[in-house]
Coordinates of C-alpha atoms in Angstrom, one line a residue:
X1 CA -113.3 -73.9 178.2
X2 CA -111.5 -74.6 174.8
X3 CA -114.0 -74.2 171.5
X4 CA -113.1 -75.4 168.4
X5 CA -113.6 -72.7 166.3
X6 CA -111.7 -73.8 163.1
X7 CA -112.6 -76.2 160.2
X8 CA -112.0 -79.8 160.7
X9 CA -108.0 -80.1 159.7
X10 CA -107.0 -76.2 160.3
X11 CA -104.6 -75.8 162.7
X12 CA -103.4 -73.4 165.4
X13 CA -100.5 -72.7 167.3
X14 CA -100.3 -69.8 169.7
X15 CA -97.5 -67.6 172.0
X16 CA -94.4 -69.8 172.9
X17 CA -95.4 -72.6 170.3
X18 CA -95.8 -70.0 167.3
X19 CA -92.8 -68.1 168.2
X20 CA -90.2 -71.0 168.7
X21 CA -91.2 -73.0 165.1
X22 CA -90.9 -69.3 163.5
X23 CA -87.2 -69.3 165.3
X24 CA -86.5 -73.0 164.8
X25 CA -87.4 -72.3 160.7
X26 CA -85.3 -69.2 160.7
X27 CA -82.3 -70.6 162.5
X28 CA -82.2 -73.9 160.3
X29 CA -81.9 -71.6 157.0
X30 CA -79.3 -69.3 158.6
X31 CA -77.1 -72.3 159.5
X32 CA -77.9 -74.0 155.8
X33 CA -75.9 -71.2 154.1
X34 CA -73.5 -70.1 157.2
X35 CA -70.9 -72.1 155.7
X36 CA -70.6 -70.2 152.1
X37 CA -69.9 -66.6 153.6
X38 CA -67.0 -65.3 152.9
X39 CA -63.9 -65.9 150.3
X40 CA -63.2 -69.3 152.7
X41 CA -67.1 -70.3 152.3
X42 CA -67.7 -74.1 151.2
X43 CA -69.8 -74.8 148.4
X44 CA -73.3 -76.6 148.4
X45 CA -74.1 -79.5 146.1
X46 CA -78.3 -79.1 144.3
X47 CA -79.3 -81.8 142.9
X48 CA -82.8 -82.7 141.4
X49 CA -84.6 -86.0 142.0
X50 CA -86.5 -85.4 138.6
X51 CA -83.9 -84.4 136.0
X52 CA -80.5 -86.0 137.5
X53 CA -79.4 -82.4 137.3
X54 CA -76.3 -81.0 139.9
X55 CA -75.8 -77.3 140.8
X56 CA -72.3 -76.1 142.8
X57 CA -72.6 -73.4 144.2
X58 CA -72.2 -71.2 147.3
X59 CA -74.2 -68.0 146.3
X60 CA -77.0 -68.1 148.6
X61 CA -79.7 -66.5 146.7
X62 CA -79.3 -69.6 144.0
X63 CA -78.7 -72.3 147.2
X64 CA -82.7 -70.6 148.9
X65 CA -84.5 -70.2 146.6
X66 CA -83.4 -73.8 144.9
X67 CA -84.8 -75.6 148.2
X68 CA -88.4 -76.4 149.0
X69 CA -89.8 -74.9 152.5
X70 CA -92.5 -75.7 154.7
X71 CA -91.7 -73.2 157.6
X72 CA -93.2 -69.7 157.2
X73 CA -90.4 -67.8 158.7
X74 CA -88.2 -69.6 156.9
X75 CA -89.6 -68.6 153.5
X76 CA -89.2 -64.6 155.0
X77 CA -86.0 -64.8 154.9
X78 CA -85.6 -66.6 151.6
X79 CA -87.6 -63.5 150.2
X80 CA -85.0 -60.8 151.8
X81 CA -82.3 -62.7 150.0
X82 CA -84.0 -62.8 146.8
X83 CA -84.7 -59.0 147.6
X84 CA -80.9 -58.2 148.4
X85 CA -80.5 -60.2 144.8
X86 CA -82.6 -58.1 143.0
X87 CA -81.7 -54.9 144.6
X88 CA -78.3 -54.9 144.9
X89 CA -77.0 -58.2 143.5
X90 CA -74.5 -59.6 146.3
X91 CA -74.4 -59.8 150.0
X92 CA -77.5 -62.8 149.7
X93 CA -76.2 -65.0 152.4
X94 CA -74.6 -61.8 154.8
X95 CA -78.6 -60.8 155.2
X96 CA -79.6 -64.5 155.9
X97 CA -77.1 -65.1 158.2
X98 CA -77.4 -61.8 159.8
X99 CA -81.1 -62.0 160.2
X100 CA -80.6 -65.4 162.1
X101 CA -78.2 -64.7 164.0
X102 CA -80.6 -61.4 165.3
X103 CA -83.6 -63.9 165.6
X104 CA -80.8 -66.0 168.0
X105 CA -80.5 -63.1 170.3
X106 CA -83.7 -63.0 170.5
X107 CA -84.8 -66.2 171.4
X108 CA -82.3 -66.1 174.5
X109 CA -83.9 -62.7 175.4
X110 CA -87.4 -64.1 175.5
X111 CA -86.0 -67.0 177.1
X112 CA -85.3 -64.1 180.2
X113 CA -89.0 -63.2 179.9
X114 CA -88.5 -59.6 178.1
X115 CA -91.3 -58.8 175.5
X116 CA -91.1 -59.0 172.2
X117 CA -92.2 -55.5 171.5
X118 CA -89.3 -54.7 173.9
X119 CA -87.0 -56.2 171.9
X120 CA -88.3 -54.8 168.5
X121 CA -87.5 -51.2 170.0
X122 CA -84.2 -52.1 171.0
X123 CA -83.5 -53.5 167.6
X124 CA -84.6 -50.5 166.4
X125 CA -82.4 -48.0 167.9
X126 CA -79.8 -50.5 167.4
X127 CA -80.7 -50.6 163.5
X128 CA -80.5 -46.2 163.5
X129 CA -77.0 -46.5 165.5
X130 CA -75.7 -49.2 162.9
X131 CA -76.8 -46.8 159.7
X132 CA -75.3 -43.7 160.9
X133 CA -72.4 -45.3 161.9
X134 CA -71.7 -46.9 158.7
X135 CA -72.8 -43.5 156.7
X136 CA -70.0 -41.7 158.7
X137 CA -67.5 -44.0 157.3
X138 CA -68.4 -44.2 153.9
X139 CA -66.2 -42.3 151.8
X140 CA -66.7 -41.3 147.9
X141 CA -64.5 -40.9 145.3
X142 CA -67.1 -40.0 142.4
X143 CA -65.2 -36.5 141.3
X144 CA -61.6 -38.7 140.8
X145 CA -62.1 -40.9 138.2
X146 CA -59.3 -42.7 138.4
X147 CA -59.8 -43.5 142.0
X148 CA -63.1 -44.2 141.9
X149 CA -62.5 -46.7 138.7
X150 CA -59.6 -48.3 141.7
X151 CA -62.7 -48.3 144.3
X152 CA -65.4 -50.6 141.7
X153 CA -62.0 -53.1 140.5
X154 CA -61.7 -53.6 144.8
X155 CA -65.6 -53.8 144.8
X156 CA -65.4 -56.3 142.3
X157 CA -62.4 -57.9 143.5
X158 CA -63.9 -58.3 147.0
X159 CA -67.5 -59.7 145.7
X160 CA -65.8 -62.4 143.3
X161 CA -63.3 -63.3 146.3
X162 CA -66.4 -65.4 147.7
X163 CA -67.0 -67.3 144.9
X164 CA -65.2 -69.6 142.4
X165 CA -63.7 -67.4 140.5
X166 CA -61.4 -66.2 143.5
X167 CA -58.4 -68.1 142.4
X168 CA -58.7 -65.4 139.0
X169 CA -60.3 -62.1 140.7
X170 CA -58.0 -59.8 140.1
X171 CA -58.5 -60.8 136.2
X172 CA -62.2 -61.0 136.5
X173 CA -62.3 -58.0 138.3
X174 CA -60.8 -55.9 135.9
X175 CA -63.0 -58.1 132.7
X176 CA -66.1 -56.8 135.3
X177 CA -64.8 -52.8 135.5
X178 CA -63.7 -53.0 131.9
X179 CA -67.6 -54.3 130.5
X180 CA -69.6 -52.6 132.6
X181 CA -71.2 -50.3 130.0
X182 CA -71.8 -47.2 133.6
X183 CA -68.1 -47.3 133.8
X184 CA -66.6 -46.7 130.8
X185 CA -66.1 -44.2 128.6
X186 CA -65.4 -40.9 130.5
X187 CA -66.4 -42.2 134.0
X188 CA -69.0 -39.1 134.5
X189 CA -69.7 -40.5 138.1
X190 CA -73.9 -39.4 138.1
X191 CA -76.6 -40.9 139.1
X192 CA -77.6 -40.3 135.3
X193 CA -75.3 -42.6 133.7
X194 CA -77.2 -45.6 132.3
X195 CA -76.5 -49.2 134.5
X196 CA -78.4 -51.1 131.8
X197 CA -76.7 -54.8 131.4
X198 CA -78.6 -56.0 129.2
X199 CA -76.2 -54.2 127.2
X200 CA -73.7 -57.4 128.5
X201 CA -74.3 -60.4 126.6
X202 CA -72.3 -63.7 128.7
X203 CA -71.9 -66.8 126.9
X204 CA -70.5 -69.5 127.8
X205 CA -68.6 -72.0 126.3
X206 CA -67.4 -75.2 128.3
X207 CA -63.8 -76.1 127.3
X208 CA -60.2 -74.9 128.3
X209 CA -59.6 -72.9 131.9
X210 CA -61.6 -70.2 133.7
X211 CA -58.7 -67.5 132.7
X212 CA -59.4 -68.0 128.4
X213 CA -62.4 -66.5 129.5
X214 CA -62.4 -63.1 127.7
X215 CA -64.3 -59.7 127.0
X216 CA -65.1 -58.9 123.3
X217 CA -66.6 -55.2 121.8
X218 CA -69.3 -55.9 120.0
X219 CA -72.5 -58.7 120.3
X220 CA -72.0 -62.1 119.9
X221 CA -75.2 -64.2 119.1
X222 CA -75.2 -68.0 119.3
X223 CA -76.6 -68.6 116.5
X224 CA -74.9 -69.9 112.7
X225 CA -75.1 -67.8 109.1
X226 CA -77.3 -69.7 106.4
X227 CA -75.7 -71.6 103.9
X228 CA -74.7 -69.7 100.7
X229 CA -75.2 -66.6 102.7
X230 CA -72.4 -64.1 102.7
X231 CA -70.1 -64.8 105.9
X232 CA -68.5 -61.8 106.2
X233 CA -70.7 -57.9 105.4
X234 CA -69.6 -54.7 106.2
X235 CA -71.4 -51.7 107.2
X236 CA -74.8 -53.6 107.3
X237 CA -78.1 -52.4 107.4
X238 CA -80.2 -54.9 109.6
X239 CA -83.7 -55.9 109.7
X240 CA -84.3 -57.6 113.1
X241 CA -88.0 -59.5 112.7
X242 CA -90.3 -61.9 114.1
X243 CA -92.5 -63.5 111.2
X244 CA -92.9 -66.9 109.8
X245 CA -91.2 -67.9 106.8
X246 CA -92.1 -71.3 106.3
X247 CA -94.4 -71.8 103.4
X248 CA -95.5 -75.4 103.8
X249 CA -97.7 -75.0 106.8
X250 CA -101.5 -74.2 106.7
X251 CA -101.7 -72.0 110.1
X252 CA -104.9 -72.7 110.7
X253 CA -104.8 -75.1 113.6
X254 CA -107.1 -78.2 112.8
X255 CA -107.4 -77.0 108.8
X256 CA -108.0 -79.9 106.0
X257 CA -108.1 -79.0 102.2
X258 CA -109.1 -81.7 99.8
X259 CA -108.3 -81.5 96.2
X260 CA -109.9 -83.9 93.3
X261 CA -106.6 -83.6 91.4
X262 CA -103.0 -82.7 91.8
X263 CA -103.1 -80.2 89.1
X264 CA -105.1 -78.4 92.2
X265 CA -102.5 -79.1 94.9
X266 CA -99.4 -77.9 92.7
X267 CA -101.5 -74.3 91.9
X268 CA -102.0 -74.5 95.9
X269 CA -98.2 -74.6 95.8
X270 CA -97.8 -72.4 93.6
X271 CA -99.9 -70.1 95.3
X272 CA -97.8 -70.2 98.8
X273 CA -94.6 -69.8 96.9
X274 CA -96.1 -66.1 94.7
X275 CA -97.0 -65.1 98.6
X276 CA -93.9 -66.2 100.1
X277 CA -91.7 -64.5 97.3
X278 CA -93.9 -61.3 97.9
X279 CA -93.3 -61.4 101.5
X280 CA -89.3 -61.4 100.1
X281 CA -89.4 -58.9 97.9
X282 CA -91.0 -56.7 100.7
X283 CA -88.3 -57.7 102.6
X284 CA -85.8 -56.8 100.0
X285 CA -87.2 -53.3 99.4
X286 CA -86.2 -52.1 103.1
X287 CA -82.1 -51.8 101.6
X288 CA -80.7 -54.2 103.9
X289 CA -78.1 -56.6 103.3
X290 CA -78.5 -59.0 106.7
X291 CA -82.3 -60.7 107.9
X292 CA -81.8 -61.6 111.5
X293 CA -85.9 -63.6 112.1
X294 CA -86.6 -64.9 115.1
X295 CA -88.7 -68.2 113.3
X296 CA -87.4 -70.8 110.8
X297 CA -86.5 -69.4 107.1
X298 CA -87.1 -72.6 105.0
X299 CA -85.2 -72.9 102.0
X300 CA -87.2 -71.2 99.3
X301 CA -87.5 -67.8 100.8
X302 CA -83.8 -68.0 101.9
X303 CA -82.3 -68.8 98.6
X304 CA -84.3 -66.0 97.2
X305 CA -83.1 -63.6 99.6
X306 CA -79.5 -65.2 99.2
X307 CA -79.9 -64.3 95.3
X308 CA -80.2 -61.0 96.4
X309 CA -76.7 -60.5 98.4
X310 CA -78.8 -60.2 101.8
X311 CA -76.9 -62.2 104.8
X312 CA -79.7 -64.5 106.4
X313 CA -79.8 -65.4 110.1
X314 CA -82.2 -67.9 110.9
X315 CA -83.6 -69.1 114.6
X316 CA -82.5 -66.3 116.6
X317 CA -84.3 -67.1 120.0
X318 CA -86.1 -64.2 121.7
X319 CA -83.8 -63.0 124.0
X320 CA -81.0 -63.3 121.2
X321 CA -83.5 -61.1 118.9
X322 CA -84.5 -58.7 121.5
X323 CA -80.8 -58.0 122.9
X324 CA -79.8 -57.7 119.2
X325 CA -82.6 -55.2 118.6
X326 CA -81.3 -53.0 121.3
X327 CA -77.5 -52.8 120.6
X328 CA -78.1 -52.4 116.9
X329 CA -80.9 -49.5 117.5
X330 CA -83.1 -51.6 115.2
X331 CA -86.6 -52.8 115.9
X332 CA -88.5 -56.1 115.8
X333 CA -90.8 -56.1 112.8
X334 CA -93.6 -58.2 112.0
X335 CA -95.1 -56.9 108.7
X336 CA -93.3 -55.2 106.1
X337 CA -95.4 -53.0 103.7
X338 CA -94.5 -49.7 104.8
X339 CA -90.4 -49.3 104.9
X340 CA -90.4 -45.8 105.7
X341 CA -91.6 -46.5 109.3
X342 CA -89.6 -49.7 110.0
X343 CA -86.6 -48.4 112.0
X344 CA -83.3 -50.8 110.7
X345 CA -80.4 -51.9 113.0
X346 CA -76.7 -50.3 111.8
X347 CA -72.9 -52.0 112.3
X348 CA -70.0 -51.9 110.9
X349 CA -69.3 -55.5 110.6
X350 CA -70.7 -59.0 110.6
X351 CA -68.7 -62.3 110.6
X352 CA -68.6 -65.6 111.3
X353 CA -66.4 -66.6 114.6
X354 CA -65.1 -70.0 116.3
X355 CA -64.8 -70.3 120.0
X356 CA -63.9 -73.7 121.1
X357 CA -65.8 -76.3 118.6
X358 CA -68.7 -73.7 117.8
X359 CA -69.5 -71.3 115.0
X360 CA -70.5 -67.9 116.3
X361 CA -71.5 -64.5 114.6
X362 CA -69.8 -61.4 115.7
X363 CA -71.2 -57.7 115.3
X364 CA -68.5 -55.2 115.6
X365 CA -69.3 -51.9 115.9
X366 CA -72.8 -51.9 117.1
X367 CA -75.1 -48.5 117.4
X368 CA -75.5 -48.9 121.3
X369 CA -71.3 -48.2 121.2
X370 CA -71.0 -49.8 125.0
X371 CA -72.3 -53.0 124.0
X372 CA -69.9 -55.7 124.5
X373 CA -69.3 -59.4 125.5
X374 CA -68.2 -61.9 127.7
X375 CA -66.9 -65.3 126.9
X376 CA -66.8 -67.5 129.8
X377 CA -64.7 -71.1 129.7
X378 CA -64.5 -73.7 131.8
X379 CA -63.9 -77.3 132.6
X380 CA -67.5 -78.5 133.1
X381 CA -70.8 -76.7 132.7
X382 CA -71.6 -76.4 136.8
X383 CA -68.3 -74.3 136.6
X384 CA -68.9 -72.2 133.8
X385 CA -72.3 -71.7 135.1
X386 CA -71.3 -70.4 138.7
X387 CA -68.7 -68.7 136.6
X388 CA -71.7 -66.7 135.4
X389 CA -73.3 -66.4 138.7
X390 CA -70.1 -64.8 140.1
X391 CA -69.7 -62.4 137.4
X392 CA -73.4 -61.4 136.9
X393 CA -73.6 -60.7 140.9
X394 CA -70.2 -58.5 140.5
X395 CA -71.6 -56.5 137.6
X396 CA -75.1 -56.2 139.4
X397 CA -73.1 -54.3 142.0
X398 CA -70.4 -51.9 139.8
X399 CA -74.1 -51.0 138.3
X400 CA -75.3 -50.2 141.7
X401 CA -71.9 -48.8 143.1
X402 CA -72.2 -46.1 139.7
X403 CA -75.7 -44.8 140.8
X404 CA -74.7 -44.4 144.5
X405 CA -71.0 -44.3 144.4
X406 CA -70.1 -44.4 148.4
X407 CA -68.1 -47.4 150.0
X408 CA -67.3 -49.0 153.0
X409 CA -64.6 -51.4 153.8
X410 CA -65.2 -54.9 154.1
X411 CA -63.3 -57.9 156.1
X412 CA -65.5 -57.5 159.1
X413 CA -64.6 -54.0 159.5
X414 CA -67.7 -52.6 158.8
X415 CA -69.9 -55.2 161.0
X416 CA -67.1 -54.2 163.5
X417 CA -67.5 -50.5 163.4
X418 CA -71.2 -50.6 163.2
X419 CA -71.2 -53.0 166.6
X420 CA -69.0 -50.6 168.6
X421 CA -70.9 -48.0 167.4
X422 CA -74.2 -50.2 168.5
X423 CA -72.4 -50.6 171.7
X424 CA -71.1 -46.9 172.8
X425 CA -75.4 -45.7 171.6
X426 CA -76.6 -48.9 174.1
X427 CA -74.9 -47.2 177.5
X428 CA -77.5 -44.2 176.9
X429 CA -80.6 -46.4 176.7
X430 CA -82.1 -47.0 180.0
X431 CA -84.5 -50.0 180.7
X432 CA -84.6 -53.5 179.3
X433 CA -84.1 -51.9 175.8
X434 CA -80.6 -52.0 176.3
X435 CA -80.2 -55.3 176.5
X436 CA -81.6 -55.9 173.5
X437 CA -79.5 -53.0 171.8
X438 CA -76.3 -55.0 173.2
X439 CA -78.2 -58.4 171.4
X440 CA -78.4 -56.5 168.1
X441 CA -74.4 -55.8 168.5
X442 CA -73.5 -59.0 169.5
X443 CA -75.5 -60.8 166.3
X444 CA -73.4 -58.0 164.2
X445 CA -69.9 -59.7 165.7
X446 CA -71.3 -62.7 164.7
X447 CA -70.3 -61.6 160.6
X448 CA -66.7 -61.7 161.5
X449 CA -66.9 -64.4 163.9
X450 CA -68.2 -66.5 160.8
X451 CA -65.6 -65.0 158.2
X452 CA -63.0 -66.8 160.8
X453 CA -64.9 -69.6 161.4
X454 CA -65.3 -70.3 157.6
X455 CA -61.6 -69.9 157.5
X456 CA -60.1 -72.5 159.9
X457 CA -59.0 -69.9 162.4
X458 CA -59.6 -68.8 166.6
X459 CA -62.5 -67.1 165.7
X460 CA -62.6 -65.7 169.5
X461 CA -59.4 -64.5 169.1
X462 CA -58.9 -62.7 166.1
X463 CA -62.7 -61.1 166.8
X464 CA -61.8 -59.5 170.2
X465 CA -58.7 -58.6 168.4
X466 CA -60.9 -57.3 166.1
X467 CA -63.0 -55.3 168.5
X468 CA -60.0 -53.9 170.4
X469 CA -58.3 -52.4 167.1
X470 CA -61.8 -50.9 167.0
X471 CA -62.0 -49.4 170.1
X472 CA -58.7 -48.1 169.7
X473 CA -59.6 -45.9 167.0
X474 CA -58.1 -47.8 164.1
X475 CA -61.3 -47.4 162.2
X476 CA -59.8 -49.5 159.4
X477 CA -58.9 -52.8 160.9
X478 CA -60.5 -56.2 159.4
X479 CA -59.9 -59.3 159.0
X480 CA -57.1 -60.5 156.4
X481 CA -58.4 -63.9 155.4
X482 CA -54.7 -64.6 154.2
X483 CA -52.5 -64.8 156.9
X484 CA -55.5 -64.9 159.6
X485 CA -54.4 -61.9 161.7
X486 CA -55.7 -58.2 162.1
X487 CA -54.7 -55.9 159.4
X488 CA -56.2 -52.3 157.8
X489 CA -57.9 -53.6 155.2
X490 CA -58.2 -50.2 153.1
X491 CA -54.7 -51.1 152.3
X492 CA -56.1 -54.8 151.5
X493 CA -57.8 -52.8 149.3
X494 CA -61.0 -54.9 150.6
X495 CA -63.8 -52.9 149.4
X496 CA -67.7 -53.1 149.3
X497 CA -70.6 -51.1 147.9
X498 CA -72.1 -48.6 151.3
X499 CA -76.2 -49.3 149.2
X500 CA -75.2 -53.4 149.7
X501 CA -73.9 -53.0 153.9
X502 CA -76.7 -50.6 154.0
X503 CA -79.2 -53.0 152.1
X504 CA -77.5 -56.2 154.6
X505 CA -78.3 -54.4 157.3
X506 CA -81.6 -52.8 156.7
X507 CA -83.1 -56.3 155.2
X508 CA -82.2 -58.3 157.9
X509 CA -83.2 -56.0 160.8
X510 CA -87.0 -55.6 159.2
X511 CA -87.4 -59.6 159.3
X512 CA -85.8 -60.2 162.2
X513 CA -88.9 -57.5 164.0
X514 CA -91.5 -58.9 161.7
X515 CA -90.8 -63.0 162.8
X516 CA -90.2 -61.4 166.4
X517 CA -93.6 -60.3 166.7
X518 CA -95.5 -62.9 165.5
X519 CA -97.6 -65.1 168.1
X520 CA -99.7 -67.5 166.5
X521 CA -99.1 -69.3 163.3
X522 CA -102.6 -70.6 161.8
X523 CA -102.9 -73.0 158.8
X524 CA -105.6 -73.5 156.6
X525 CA -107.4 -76.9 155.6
X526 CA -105.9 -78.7 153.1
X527 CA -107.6 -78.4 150.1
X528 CA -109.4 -81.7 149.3
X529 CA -108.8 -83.7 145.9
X530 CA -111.7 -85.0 144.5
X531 CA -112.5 -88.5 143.7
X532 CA -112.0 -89.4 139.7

């Protein structure tokens, strides 16, 4: 006898029900960004119904998390790809897909009546047989500098291959090695060197081609010099702060004065302008000669402070103040009665810059010496925006590659390796486990499979190619996406970061277990609206 045991609109769905709309979700997000892997992936059109505004793009963090979801299993994996984003910076679709294509297996294994929980330990051993493999391969270059500088330009090269700025890599690739303040200097490969990037400023600027994109020393803040100011100060002494400097406002919200006479309103005037002329003499009495302030400097105090030789920079939005705070060494200040504990920022020069149509300032020279840069160009804004995308996901991973400086090969070599390996640890597992374990290395062939796919080519026959090279013992064969044949791809030079196959792999094997094992899906009641 069935007993309704929930609240009027709360739902329930148990065993086979639960477990194929957690699979049908799962499968449906997989499939969504199937199509972007790889340096022959197509890109997705996002457009908003509200604003009219288009994305193109085919990095699949931006395409998931960009898309509204009902399905609860679908949303897991859209959190491993934001994850992989955050932790590593790239390989966003390659857990996704990978994930899927496990939860796939699955659903044919349950289909032959073998428990989930069965499955799960299979994956398991599976998962232990893929990480060891791929740790055994992994090679590190950290005491040869110069080879290990040629391992993060393939990394880089190899993560901007997938996305629009693969036409250009090899340029971008080298802009990415050559601004990524953990690699340079005197490459000290340790797990001590600093992978900071805020210390990379990117702006972009839309006008002429993707390659008049360039990589300047210094900070560049969007932002113009005051009139009358100087445009041009050398070894400047700057005061980075956050105050107001508008004297007309009463800052009281919801204040009235009344005066009987304007004799009373011009003393009221006067009285603002004494304070405000105060507040710059303060200001004056730190020995600077530029004001970078966050708020609006309205005319009065910034002719005064013009008077005085000091360079004014008005309007300098928080991030701009912030980031400009840290390369400089200076710190945000609020209040300026005691100079002695206000800590000011140092470089050697300021000036006034064009880049296409816009006025720029330039700070050469900056305290924080591997500050730098990047101007990115383009045709239209979506470009120079995936432009940024692109570059930001290859500098997330030189930072990564710098702290944990292994690698792997890419191409489908690794996915390969890891699946034979998969495959030689599934002969010594007895029981239904084993079928599972042969699942986990068949969704693991799937990577390649879709890297040919993608591509236009026999995707059977280049992957049992592929798998044959393998079991051959040439532990280096991959896919060249090229010519669309079998080649070693370490002389491809087709590189990746070991922490991002490692993350990939990791990632998509927890979520594949965690939708495996679930068996009922319950929904609350919808909250009720109340009448107006």
């Amino acid at each position: 006898m069935s007993m309704q045991i929930f609240g009027n609109e709360a739902t329930e769905e148990k065993a086979e029900n639960a477990r194929l709309a957690s699979f049908v979700g799962a499968l449906a997000v997989g499939d969504l960004v199937k199509s972007t892997l790889g340096p022959k992936g197509m890109n997705k059109i996002l457009q908003s119904t509200s604003t009219g505004d288009i994305n193109v793009t085919n990095d699949g963090s931006t395409i998931l998390k960009s898309i509204q979801l009902d399905n609860a299993a679908a949303k897991i994996l859209v959190n491993i790809s934001k994850v992989q984003d955050d932790e590593v910076g790239d390989g966003t679709t390659s857990v996704c897909v990978l994930a899927a294509e496990l939860l796939r297996e699955a659903e044919k294994l349950i289909a032959m009546r073998i428990h989930p929980q069965t499955i799960v330990e299979g994956y398991r051993i599976a998962s232990t047989a893929a990480l060891d493999a791929l740790q055994k391969a992994a090679v590190d270059h950290a005491s040869d500098p110069a080879q290990f500088r040629e391992d993060l330009f393939n990394i880089a090269r190899t993560t901007l291959s997938s996305k629009v700025l693969s036409q250009d890599k090899d340029y971008f690739a080298n802009l990415a090695v050559d601004c990524g303040p953990p690699i340079k200097g005197d490459l000290r490969c340790t797990s001590e060197v600093p992978t900071d990037l805020e210390h990379i400023q990117i702006i972009k600027k839309v006008g002429g081609k993707l390659t008049d994109s360039y990589l300047d020393e210094g900070f560049i803040l969007d932002k113009t010099i005051a009139v009358n100011s100087p445009k041009r100060m050398e070894n400047a002494k700057i005061l980075v702060a956050n105050t107001s400097m508008d004297t007309d406002k009463i800052k009281v919200f919801g204040a009235r004065l009344k005066v009987d006479s304007t004799g009373k309103l011009a003393e009221l005037e006067r009285a603002e302008r004494e304070k405000m002329k105060a507040k710059v003499e303060a200001i004056a009495t730190h020995g600077i000669n530029c004001f970078v302030n966050r708020q609006l400097i309205y005319n009065y105090p910034e002719s005064i402070l013009t008077e005085k030789g000091i360079m004014v920079i008005e309007h300098a939005d928080f991030e701009g103040v912030e980031r400009l705070s840290l390369v400089t060494g200076g710190e945000i200040t609020s209040t300026f009665d005691r100079p002695d504990l206000v800590k000011l920022g140092r470089c050697d020069l300021i000036e006034e810059i064009i880049i296409g149509e816009d006025k720029l300032i330039k700070f050469s020279g900056v305290a924080a010496g591997e500050a730098c840069t990047v101007v990115l160009r383009g045709s239209t804004h979506q470009m120079v925006d995936e432009a940024e995308r692109s570059l930001h996901d290859a500098l997330s991973v030189l930072s990564q590659t710098v702290k944990e400086t292994r690698v792997v090969l890419g191409g489908g070599c690794s996915e390969m390796l890891m699946s034979c390996a998969v495959d030689e640890a599934s002969r010594k597992v007895k029981g239904k486990k084993a079928i599972a374990v042969q699942s986990f290395a068949y969704a693991l062939r799937q990577i390649p499979t879709i890297l040919a796919d993608n591509a236009g080519y026999d995707s059977s026959d280049l992957v049992t190619r592929l798998r044959a090279a393998h079991f051959e013992g040439q532990s280096d064969a991959g896919l060249d996406m090229n010519q669309g044949t079998i080649a070693s791809v370490k002389k491809l030079g087709v590189t990746e970061s070991y922490k991002l196959k490692r993350q990939v792999v990791l990632s998509a094997s927890e979520a594949a277990e965690m939708i495996i094992r679930v068996d009922d899906i319950l929904r609350a009641t919808p909250r009720k609206r109340e009448a107006m």
